[in-house]
mmCIF file of C-alpha atoms in Angstrom:
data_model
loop_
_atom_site.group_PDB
_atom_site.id
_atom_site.type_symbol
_atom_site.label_atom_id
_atom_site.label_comp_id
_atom_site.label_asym_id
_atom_site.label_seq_id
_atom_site.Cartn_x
_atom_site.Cartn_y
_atom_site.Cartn_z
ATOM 1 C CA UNK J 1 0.000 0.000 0.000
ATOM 2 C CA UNK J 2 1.631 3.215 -0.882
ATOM 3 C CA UNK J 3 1.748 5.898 1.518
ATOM 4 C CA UNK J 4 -0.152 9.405 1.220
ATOM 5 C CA UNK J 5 1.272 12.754 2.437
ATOM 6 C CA UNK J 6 -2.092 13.969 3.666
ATOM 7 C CA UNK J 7 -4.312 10.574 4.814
ATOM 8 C CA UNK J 8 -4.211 11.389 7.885
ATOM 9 C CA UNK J 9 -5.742 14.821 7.409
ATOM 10 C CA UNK J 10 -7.754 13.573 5.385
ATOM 11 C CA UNK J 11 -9.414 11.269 8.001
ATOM 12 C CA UNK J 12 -9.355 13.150 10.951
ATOM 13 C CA UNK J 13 -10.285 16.920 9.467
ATOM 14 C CA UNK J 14 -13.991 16.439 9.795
ATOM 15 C CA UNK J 15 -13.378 15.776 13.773
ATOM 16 C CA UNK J 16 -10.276 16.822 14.187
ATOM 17 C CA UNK J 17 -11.003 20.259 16.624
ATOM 18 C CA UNK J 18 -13.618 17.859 18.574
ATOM 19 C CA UNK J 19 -11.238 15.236 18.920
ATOM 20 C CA UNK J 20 -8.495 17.271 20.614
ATOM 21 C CA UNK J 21 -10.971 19.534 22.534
ATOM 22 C CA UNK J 22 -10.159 17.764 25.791
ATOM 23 C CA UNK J 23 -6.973 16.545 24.951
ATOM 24 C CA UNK J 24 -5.024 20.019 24.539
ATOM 25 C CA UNK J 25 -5.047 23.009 26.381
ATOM 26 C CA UNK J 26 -5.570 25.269 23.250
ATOM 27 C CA UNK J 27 -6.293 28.444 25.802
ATOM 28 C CA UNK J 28 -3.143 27.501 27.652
ATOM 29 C CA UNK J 29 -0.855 27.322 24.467
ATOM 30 C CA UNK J 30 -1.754 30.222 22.830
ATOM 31 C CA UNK J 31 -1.050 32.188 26.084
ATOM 32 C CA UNK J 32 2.369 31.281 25.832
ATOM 33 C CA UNK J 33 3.195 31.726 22.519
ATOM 34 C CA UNK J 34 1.598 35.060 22.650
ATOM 35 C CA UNK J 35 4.019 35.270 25.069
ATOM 36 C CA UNK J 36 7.070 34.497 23.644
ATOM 37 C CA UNK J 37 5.982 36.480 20.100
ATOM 38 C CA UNK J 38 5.422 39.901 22.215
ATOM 39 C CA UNK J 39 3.113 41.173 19.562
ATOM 40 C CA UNK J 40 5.186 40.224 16.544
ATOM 41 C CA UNK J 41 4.817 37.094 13.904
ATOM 42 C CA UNK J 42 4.362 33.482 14.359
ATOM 43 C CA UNK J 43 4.805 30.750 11.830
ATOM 44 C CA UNK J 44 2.667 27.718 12.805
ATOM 45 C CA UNK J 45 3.923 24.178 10.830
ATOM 46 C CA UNK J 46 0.944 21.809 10.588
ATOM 47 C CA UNK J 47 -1.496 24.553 10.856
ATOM 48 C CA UNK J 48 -4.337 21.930 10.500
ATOM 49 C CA UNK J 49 -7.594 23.546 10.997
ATOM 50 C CA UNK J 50 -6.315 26.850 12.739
ATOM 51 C CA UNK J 51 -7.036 25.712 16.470
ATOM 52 C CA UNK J 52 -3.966 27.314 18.322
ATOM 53 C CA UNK J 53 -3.977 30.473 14.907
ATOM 54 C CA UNK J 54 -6.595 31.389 15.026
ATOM 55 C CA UNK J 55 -7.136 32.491 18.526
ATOM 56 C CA UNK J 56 -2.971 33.295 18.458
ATOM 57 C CA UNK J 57 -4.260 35.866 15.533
ATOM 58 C CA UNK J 58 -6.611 37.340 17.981
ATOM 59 C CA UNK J 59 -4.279 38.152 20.584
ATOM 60 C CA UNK J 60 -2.737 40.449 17.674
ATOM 61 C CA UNK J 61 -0.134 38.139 16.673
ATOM 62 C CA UNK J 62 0.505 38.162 13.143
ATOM 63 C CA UNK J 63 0.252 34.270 11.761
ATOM 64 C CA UNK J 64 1.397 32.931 9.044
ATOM 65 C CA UNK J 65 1.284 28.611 7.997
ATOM 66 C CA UNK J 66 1.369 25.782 6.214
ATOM 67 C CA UNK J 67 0.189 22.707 6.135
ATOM 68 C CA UNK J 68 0.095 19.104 3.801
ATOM 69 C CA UNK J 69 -3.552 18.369 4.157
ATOM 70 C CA UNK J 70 -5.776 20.812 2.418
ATOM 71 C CA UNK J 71 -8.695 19.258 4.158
ATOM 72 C CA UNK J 72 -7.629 20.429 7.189
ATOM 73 C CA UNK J 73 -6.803 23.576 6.462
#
């Protein structure tokens, strides 16, 4: 079976944010990486569905990322 860059994202994407909901501590991390970026830029590998850049953006971080699954962007 050959391997795809993006099955897993493909999968998961649907139920990915409600899968990790109680698993991560989204509010915690993006507390401390607002921290550590002071107001300035962020680059976020594995972006996924935006779940730690999107709130990060809203602190007034600037965010910037990338990602192999297009489904979960």
């Amino acid at each position: 079976m050959a391997w795809e860059k993006n099955l897993y994202g493909d999968r998961i994407a649907e139920v990915y944010d409600d899968f990790y909901s109680d698993r991560f501590d989204t509010a915690g991390a993006v507390e401390f990486l607002g921290d550590k970026a002071r107001g300035g830029r962020a680059l976020e590998l594995a972006i996924g569905t935006g779940r730690v850049a999107l709130p990060l953006r809203n602190t007034g971080v600037e965010v910037a990322g990338i990602d192999i699954s297009e489904r979960m962007v």
